[in-house]
Amino acid sequence: MKKLMNAPADIVVESLRGMAAAHPELRVDLAHRIVYRAGGPVPGKVGLISGGGAGHEPLHGGFVGPGMLDAAIAGEVFTSPVPDQILEATKNVDAGAGVVHIVKNYTGDVMNFEMAAEIAAAETGVEVVSVITDDDVAVQDSLYTAGRRGVGVTVLAEKLAGAAAETGRPLAEVAEVVRKVNAGGRSMGMALTSCTVPAAGKPTFDLPDTEMEIGIGIHGEPGRRRVPLAPAREIAEMLVEPILSDLDFTGGSGNDGVIAFVNGMGATPLLELYLMYGEVAALLEKAGVRVVRSLVGPYITSLDMAGCSVTLLKVDDDLVRLWDAPVQTPGLRWGV
Amino acid sequence: MKKLMNAPADIVVESLRGMAAAHPELRVDLAHRIVYRAGGPVPGKVGLISGGGAGHEPLHGGFVGPGMLDAAIAGEVFTSPVPDQILEATKNVDAGAGVVHIVKNYTGDVMNFEMAAEIAAAETGVEVVSVITDDDVAVQDSLYTAGRRGVGVTVLAEKLAGAAAETGRPLAEVAEVVRKVNAGGRSMGMALTSCTVPAAGKPTFDLPDTEMEIGIGIHGEPGRRRVPLAPAREIAEMLVEPILSDLDFTGGSGNDGVIAFVNGMGATPLLELYLMYGEVAALLEKAGVRVVRSLVGPYITSLDMAGCSVTLLKVDDDLVRLWDAPVQTPGLRWGV
């Protein structure tokens, strides 16, 4: 295992410590492993939080800031945060307007966020609405999941619901943005190499030099199939086709096109991600899908896995406006 | 070799095609492999261009936009662009106020940019000032270099000179910003793994599972020494110590602190880069070096190499103002 780290057990907290040093606009609670905006909760604004296992950076801590999250909670690598952490963040971001939890669909996350929401309501009266993302078309159930896995759509949901919260929308409407984004978004990923969990010290799975895994999850969970290495053009087809088969992205009322998102898994450089985006864009044009916004880069990663995922999201005028709204976080930043 | 690509010979132009598709705010000349701002030259503004071999993305094409470069020229992977390409970009960004070339110190780049500048002056009367970056303290001469290599400081120079050009400073002053940044900046890098050049199809060098290379260049050029893998804390020392030995970052008149930049080499995820930043920040504090701004992420990469580099830059009030000025490029974006 070759990683820039000290002891494997300290990687998450030491990374958060570096983040705190690099970003004075954030406040990091190292004991609870929570990243907050330094300014504290915004009076009257719905609090928006997310979290999950570490190893997917910049998700979620890199998305804390004006126009996006109020706080992000990190568990151990690929391990859900515990209810106490989530409860702590929930209480601290509440400014009287309630709190939305964005939860990726993994059994541990769903259970722990749910428990935290119940305790928050019972003990403190904070109103919490949880919305689950489950956009991965690759597999129905998985190693850590009942139902579909939550992947790339989570990034888009955090941006779009963050903009909705920032402009003063009430709790139910902010939660509705997340639901709408999850309903209109689909993803599919692939891996060229395995990731290596620091505590394990060796690759999560074996993938021969001549093969790749199509439909991979963001924790190295098995995908749909192993296939021989193929040109980027064919890989793009293997990712786009299942997405377009799962949901109609070409028409329907109120459909003003899509946001197309090509995500890097952690060890794939931008040179290759842009090349993949070119292939995806060409396929979408051929399929009659109109791309109105795009995002290319490593935003929801899987440690040092090489590979990529494609996410498509149906948008209407409102979602495009929310997308274009200012955002100022370490990971996403524009319009401010 | 496992890469998201089609034919190795097409990787640069196909990646540029994807970039054009993803960024309508840019105009990409695929024939000349030049990335421009879509709006064309800004009347009265000094034109600022840079370029070099591909494989270092987002450098340079990802740094084209308001507040940074007017154009970026890409060669083949790890190969200088030819004079014709550089001449074409130079002519197209000139708005009557002259053009600054930022050139990393590699023999091919220096020669080809110089030739293009001479032809531009002779044929078209465009006034060009070239400034070379050579901030790498690791080695004096190298595989592709007489003198020090140009590395991380190039990113900072493009940002700072870009801000100077955007605010209307004349040719000599914009060039002077680049010189000042290069004079006050130092870098040192390391690799955990080799990169693989697409056309070669195999790793550039062999690095055993138990070793790392300290002082690596951004093309996989040999560094100072091979050493056994070590904790991040020790790696940070191996990078920071030679930088602080080379230049005094603690005092002197007009020294208002430093910009500290921890850069990813392409395959190292953000989790590890932030951890490294924490170690670097702790060392700088101990050494009495005051960090006033920071940057953490993969900004000048070496294909799929795992590893990082550290760059420190002395800044005064003027450089801090230029750093904080708005920038709107795919790779760096804030304040707009």
XYZ file of C-alpha atoms in Angstrom, chain B residues 105-107 132-151 186-188 214-217 221-225 242 246:
37
model
C 12.164 25.676 -17.856
C 12.485 22.643 -20.108
C 14.859 22.780 -23.065
C 10.841 31.374 -17.482
C 9.835 29.536 -14.309
C 12.488 27.368 -12.641
C 11.386 26.828 -9.063
C 12.201 23.155 -8.440
C 14.914 22.908 -5.778
C 15.329 19.144 -6.229
C 17.999 19.060 -8.927
C 20.181 21.536 -10.752
C 20.097 19.922 -14.207
C 17.743 17.185 -15.288
C 16.669 14.894 -18.093
C 14.967 17.673 -20.060
C 16.428 20.734 -18.405
C 19.503 22.874 -18.121
C 19.104 24.500 -14.722
C 16.170 24.002 -12.435
C 12.835 22.665 -13.630
C 9.722 24.813 -13.742
C 6.973 23.246 -11.660
C 10.375 27.240 -4.520
C 9.044 23.712 -4.983
C 9.936 20.115 -4.237
C 12.090 12.224 -3.461
C 12.650 15.220 -5.730
C 10.762 13.769 -8.706
C 10.015 15.929 -11.749
C 12.451 12.574 -14.307
C 14.703 11.212 -11.582
C 14.779 13.103 -8.337
C 17.371 13.292 -5.589
C 17.063 9.847 -4.126
C 15.113 21.649 1.044
C 17.109 27.247 -0.446
